[in-house]
């Protein structure tokens, strides 16, 4: 061996400290570029399904799980209906008729869906980073307050004001998540504890702001801020109903969240941290920074949900405008299996529950609180999913074992095996 | 040669397994295994990692239930529903990983979970530690362990802890002792002591099943060996105590290796031929606690192995080098750039790469796909993201496919979760992904632990390839065979410091062993 300091090693040049510079083996890079796996003539639908597949397991499986969970919760609530002393058929017709029976009923269901959808996204985004943000309720309240106050006091063109209000709501929600985020990132305080406590702070702040002697209370209405100018409110998109443009905002939020989570480096880092925090740290991700980013994003979505309610439905901030959207949102996110598309379906289901609860009380005489019972059952069945899945896969395995010969056929591999074992002589 | 209490050829059968099968999902861990262990013998269970040895023994110890098959103990058909069942049938087991509670004393550890009094008595009676201590002392005296039953377990050395594990297994009056890779964490002298101890136990009448993938160990201790591969028995052999000629022993060894790995032993790769200038230079590095200060240099074109008994500062070295832990003092220089204060991500960009020791803990995210796990090498997304708002899935998929092809990873699909790959293939994916960083310095921590020989050879080949291209490799390994076969230079760590250094060419196993265990220093005192 010779130690030869004169000859420079055939190395790749040393790294500069530029921000987005690429350090990658050029051979591997060339290899990857040459290896175009795209199939230009593929059918659109299979391609779409394949893409969706990579996001969240198999689509069929997800849909089936979703439907089964809902069905199980509904079936489990049948005996409770009976215990409540009501007729099953009457209850069913009242419930579904009230939620989906007519155009206005559907519109009302969609109105209920909007805050649940955005807040559900908020919870799901935090869950993707393995953070449990129970404080969406508080972020939603505070975001709504900020949006209401900004909308009532700023004097700028209405269209601009609408956008400013939505942004203000998001910033308000994010700020409200900032304290738990900092505590989690730098002091290790568990976000469940801190976000729950922040919920109480939010309620107190909201009540103070619009108390009779509060700084933002309206002259004409107790426990509310002044009205946001008509033009700055979210327009009605279905004449004759209360359905407002918040639905479009919510769907845009779904699209953006999906893109960010699955198609940006930031989303990849967030999901990686959620999947394995230590691996994320070892690969150079700053866990502190990611924790703050994830909770701020979640809080911003929570604030947006509040702002949309204020700007779309009420036109002003009421202290008690949320019947607990932030808590239902947890059930929504779980039922939606944290996928943004799943959250859309789950929030629709919960909206049906809420919208159906009013006729349920009026016609079938079952208390509105019954909705809480059903949503509790949904959460319980979501929690049971892994156990059921394991049971099913065990059963399936057993069937496969019984029908197949001892050795399963060799699966098809993408690459050849380096060292195919020879049988010993 | 000593005559044994019961020469196993004629002894009755202690344990008889017939047609035992067990699968986990699609993986068949055990395929209709027949095993018969004679009373008073040391029976070897030889096989590579993943061959199904541990699963089989977990079934015997009641930790898992077989899908099919019969278990007979002492000629009697038994069903083992729990560990308690197995203990009642006189089977004790020493797990691969220590199961002692450090904050408790030896005696407390021994009686843990072994209460055989009634429910009421358990809550009302005082814990009788004294009689337990006496019994432990007796037992340890009889076997020549020399262990203080009232010492706290975390004050004991690794070798002593292993003995406590054995005591624990024998505590309930076990007549059959199963040891799963008992020397994995021991330094050579400690292992030597364990071998002597097992012989004593055998003369005492205990039947021993020794699980190992170390052939020399099996050849020395066992009377009979069963070889497992891919979950099935592929061979069995009697190991004679004396050979007519050395060639006879070699022939048997060669045959066992062939059985175990299904082919001949891979060739030992060549040494480095050329040393380039220093890549990594560590000066006076310390974490302010138990580590350091150390000085270390790694040159381009060199594989430097850091060896030592597990837990002697290797972990801290990696954390400090990768920036996962702040250095209290000292400096780290990578190709003339001082990286002591740089973040982990900046260190990667300066030319470091890291194959973590704990694959599931640090290297892969089990829930994510193969694509995602390949892209972990580039968390800033740089090669795949034209802008921060767009991470190209297409490019990531092609990159993952490229790594799979280049390093011959067996993967059904790049979109499947990474857990659908076997451990060896996951590791090859990690190695490939880290090499794609174009590293100047590769930190490889136990890169072949738990891998079959084929995958291990592929990993070695990759590291050697990097070395031959002028890269530096820092190899942390507990496997001295691996170190001797690929490293160019060896440094020995003990208690967070470098206690010895040698080139592999003139390395001496005994000397390294004494450095690792600290015998050197003790004799000097």
mmCIF file of C-alpha atoms in Angstrom, chain A residues 214-368:
data_model
loop_
_atom_site.group_PDB
_atom_site.id
_atom_site.type_symbol
_atom_site.label_atom_id
_atom_site.label_comp_id
_atom_site.label_asym_id
_atom_site.label_seq_id
_atom_site.Cartn_x
_atom_site.Cartn_y
_atom_site.Cartn_z
ATOM 1 C CA UNK A 214 -65.307 43.435 25.623
ATOM 2 C CA UNK A 215 -63.229 45.288 23.030
ATOM 3 C CA UNK A 216 -64.930 43.927 19.895
ATOM 4 C CA UNK A 217 -68.552 43.466 20.904
ATOM 5 C CA UNK A 218 -71.183 44.757 18.459
ATOM 6 C CA UNK A 219 -73.533 47.554 19.420
ATOM 7 C CA UNK A 220 -76.607 45.772 18.062
ATOM 8 C CA UNK A 221 -75.944 42.186 19.139
ATOM 9 C CA UNK A 222 -74.568 40.707 22.355
ATOM 10 C CA UNK A 223 -71.820 38.083 22.236
ATOM 11 C CA UNK A 224 -70.931 38.901 18.653
ATOM 12 C CA UNK A 225 -68.695 41.204 16.640
ATOM 13 C CA UNK A 226 -69.915 43.759 14.138
ATOM 14 C CA UNK A 227 -71.068 42.448 10.789
ATOM 15 C CA UNK A 228 -68.600 41.853 8.014
ATOM 16 C CA UNK A 229 -69.647 43.972 4.986
ATOM 17 C CA UNK A 230 -71.994 42.055 2.682
ATOM 18 C CA UNK A 231 -69.548 42.061 -0.224
ATOM 19 C CA UNK A 232 -66.764 40.576 1.845
ATOM 20 C CA UNK A 233 -68.864 37.604 2.929
ATOM 21 C CA UNK A 234 -68.547 34.341 1.019
ATOM 22 C CA UNK A 235 -71.257 34.416 -1.695
ATOM 23 C CA UNK A 236 -74.125 31.950 -1.751
ATOM 24 C CA UNK A 237 -73.531 29.413 -4.526
ATOM 25 C CA UNK A 238 -76.965 27.730 -4.454
ATOM 26 C CA UNK A 239 -79.788 30.241 -4.626
ATOM 27 C CA UNK A 240 -82.426 29.799 -1.968
ATOM 28 C CA UNK A 241 -80.218 27.801 0.387
ATOM 29 C CA UNK A 242 -77.486 28.649 2.835
ATOM 30 C CA UNK A 243 -74.807 26.866 0.788
ATOM 31 C CA UNK A 244 -71.931 29.303 0.359
ATOM 32 C CA UNK A 245 -68.606 29.463 -1.436
ATOM 33 C CA UNK A 246 -66.913 28.007 1.635
ATOM 34 C CA UNK A 247 -67.451 24.632 -0.029
ATOM 35 C CA UNK A 248 -65.143 25.710 -2.853
ATOM 36 C CA UNK A 249 -62.598 26.986 -0.349
ATOM 37 C CA UNK A 250 -62.775 23.628 1.446
ATOM 38 C CA UNK A 251 -62.312 21.635 -1.763
ATOM 39 C CA UNK A 252 -59.388 23.855 -2.741
ATOM 40 C CA UNK A 253 -57.890 23.153 0.672
ATOM 41 C CA UNK A 254 -58.269 19.418 0.014
ATOM 42 C CA UNK A 255 -56.496 19.735 -3.336
ATOM 43 C CA UNK A 256 -53.681 21.819 -1.886
ATOM 44 C CA UNK A 257 -53.244 19.528 1.130
ATOM 45 C CA UNK A 258 -53.085 16.482 -1.138
ATOM 46 C CA UNK A 259 -50.513 18.123 -3.360
ATOM 47 C CA UNK A 260 -48.379 19.349 -0.509
ATOM 48 C CA UNK A 261 -48.442 16.044 1.357
ATOM 49 C CA UNK A 262 -47.697 13.761 -1.589
ATOM 50 C CA UNK A 263 -46.012 15.930 -4.178
ATOM 51 C CA UNK A 264 -43.650 18.325 -2.440
ATOM 52 C CA UNK A 265 -40.397 17.862 -0.554
ATOM 53 C CA UNK A 266 -41.966 19.517 2.480
ATOM 54 C CA UNK A 267 -44.821 17.005 2.491
ATOM 55 C CA UNK A 268 -42.383 14.140 2.124
ATOM 56 C CA UNK A 269 -40.421 15.366 5.114
ATOM 57 C CA UNK A 270 -43.612 15.696 7.110
ATOM 58 C CA UNK A 271 -44.770 12.176 6.254
ATOM 59 C CA UNK A 272 -41.314 10.751 6.875
ATOM 60 C CA UNK A 273 -41.230 12.317 10.290
ATOM 61 C CA UNK A 274 -44.647 10.845 10.979
ATOM 62 C CA UNK A 275 -43.642 7.400 9.768
ATOM 63 C CA UNK A 276 -40.341 7.182 11.612
ATOM 64 C CA UNK A 277 -39.087 10.162 13.540
ATOM 65 C CA UNK A 278 -35.656 8.679 14.223
ATOM 66 C CA UNK A 279 -35.094 7.822 10.578
ATOM 67 C CA UNK A 280 -36.150 11.352 9.702
ATOM 68 C CA UNK A 281 -33.650 12.774 12.146
ATOM 69 C CA UNK A 282 -30.879 10.489 10.933
ATOM 70 C CA UNK A 283 -31.494 11.597 7.360
ATOM 71 C CA UNK A 284 -31.021 15.220 8.244
ATOM 72 C CA UNK A 285 -34.524 16.479 8.935
ATOM 73 C CA UNK A 286 -34.810 18.937 11.795
ATOM 74 C CA UNK A 287 -37.513 17.423 13.965
ATOM 75 C CA UNK A 288 -38.005 20.704 15.804
ATOM 76 C CA UNK A 289 -38.647 22.616 12.621
ATOM 77 C CA UNK A 290 -40.924 19.923 11.163
ATOM 78 C CA UNK A 291 -42.972 19.791 14.371
ATOM 79 C CA UNK A 292 -43.510 23.537 14.239
ATOM 80 C CA UNK A 293 -44.342 23.487 10.537
ATOM 81 C CA UNK A 294 -46.828 20.642 10.925
ATOM 82 C CA UNK A 295 -48.634 22.176 13.890
ATOM 83 C CA UNK A 296 -48.718 25.623 12.288
ATOM 84 C CA UNK A 297 -50.156 24.168 9.074
ATOM 85 C CA UNK A 298 -52.714 22.262 11.078
ATOM 86 C CA UNK A 299 -53.572 25.346 13.090
ATOM 87 C CA UNK A 300 -53.876 27.450 9.954
ATOM 88 C CA UNK A 301 -56.390 24.984 8.503
ATOM 89 C CA UNK A 302 -58.282 25.045 11.807
ATOM 90 C CA UNK A 303 -58.354 28.852 11.674
ATOM 91 C CA UNK A 304 -59.526 28.704 8.069
ATOM 92 C CA UNK A 305 -62.455 26.509 9.123
ATOM 93 C CA UNK A 306 -63.473 29.155 11.648
ATOM 94 C CA UNK A 307 -63.020 32.018 9.189
ATOM 95 C CA UNK A 308 -65.132 30.241 6.559
ATOM 96 C CA UNK A 309 -67.952 29.735 9.071
ATOM 97 C CA UNK A 310 -67.835 33.379 10.075
ATOM 98 C CA UNK A 311 -67.641 34.744 6.527
ATOM 99 C CA UNK A 312 -69.952 32.243 4.905
ATOM 100 C CA UNK A 313 -72.680 31.355 7.343
ATOM 101 C CA UNK A 314 -73.084 34.025 10.011
ATOM 102 C CA UNK A 315 -71.492 37.134 8.552
ATOM 103 C CA UNK A 316 -70.108 37.934 12.000
ATOM 104 C CA UNK A 317 -68.320 36.188 14.829
ATOM 105 C CA UNK A 318 -70.507 34.693 17.547
ATOM 106 C CA UNK A 319 -68.817 33.493 20.740
ATOM 107 C CA UNK A 320 -70.524 30.124 20.589
ATOM 108 C CA UNK A 321 -70.585 29.560 16.823
ATOM 109 C CA UNK A 322 -68.883 26.158 16.952
ATOM 110 C CA UNK A 323 -70.833 23.241 18.411
ATOM 111 C CA UNK A 324 -67.555 21.351 18.694
ATOM 112 C CA UNK A 325 -66.477 21.073 15.031
ATOM 113 C CA UNK A 326 -62.899 20.736 16.175
ATOM 114 C CA UNK A 327 -63.675 17.611 18.166
ATOM 115 C CA UNK A 328 -65.849 16.026 15.484
ATOM 116 C CA UNK A 329 -62.956 16.738 13.150
ATOM 117 C CA UNK A 330 -60.858 14.124 14.973
ATOM 118 C CA UNK A 331 -63.458 11.475 14.201
ATOM 119 C CA UNK A 332 -63.624 12.761 10.620
ATOM 120 C CA UNK A 333 -59.865 12.492 10.147
ATOM 121 C CA UNK A 334 -59.745 9.002 11.612
ATOM 122 C CA UNK A 335 -62.688 7.723 9.601
ATOM 123 C CA UNK A 336 -61.104 9.233 6.496
ATOM 124 C CA UNK A 337 -57.934 7.254 7.267
ATOM 125 C CA UNK A 338 -56.044 10.575 7.152
ATOM 126 C CA UNK A 339 -56.181 10.721 3.365
ATOM 127 C CA UNK A 340 -57.535 14.077 2.135
ATOM 128 C CA UNK A 341 -59.984 12.325 -0.201
ATOM 129 C CA UNK A 342 -61.070 10.072 2.643
ATOM 130 C CA UNK A 343 -61.633 13.132 4.792
ATOM 131 C CA UNK A 344 -64.060 14.474 2.169
ATOM 132 C CA UNK A 345 -66.125 11.286 2.391
ATOM 133 C CA UNK A 346 -65.935 11.138 6.167
ATOM 134 C CA UNK A 347 -66.939 14.764 6.606
ATOM 135 C CA UNK A 348 -69.900 14.186 4.314
ATOM 136 C CA UNK A 349 -71.000 11.278 6.500
ATOM 137 C CA UNK A 350 -70.765 13.368 9.662
ATOM 138 C CA UNK A 351 -72.565 16.222 7.956
ATOM 139 C CA UNK A 352 -75.405 13.817 7.147
ATOM 140 C CA UNK A 353 -75.507 12.895 10.819
ATOM 141 C CA UNK A 354 -75.694 16.517 11.887
ATOM 142 C CA UNK A 355 -78.205 17.551 9.251
ATOM 143 C CA UNK A 356 -80.359 14.514 9.965
ATOM 144 C CA UNK A 357 -80.367 15.111 13.685
ATOM 145 C CA UNK A 358 -82.820 18.020 13.523
ATOM 146 C CA UNK A 359 -85.687 16.108 11.850
ATOM 147 C CA UNK A 360 -84.722 13.137 14.009
ATOM 148 C CA UNK A 361 -85.656 15.151 17.057
ATOM 149 C CA UNK A 362 -88.685 16.778 15.498
ATOM 150 C CA UNK A 363 -90.239 13.697 13.895
ATOM 151 C CA UNK A 364 -88.894 10.620 15.656
ATOM 152 C CA UNK A 365 -88.475 12.254 19.040
ATOM 153 C CA UNK A 366 -84.881 11.183 19.435
ATOM 154 C CA UNK A 367 -82.622 13.718 21.090
ATOM 155 C CA UNK A 368 -80.048 15.524 18.919
#
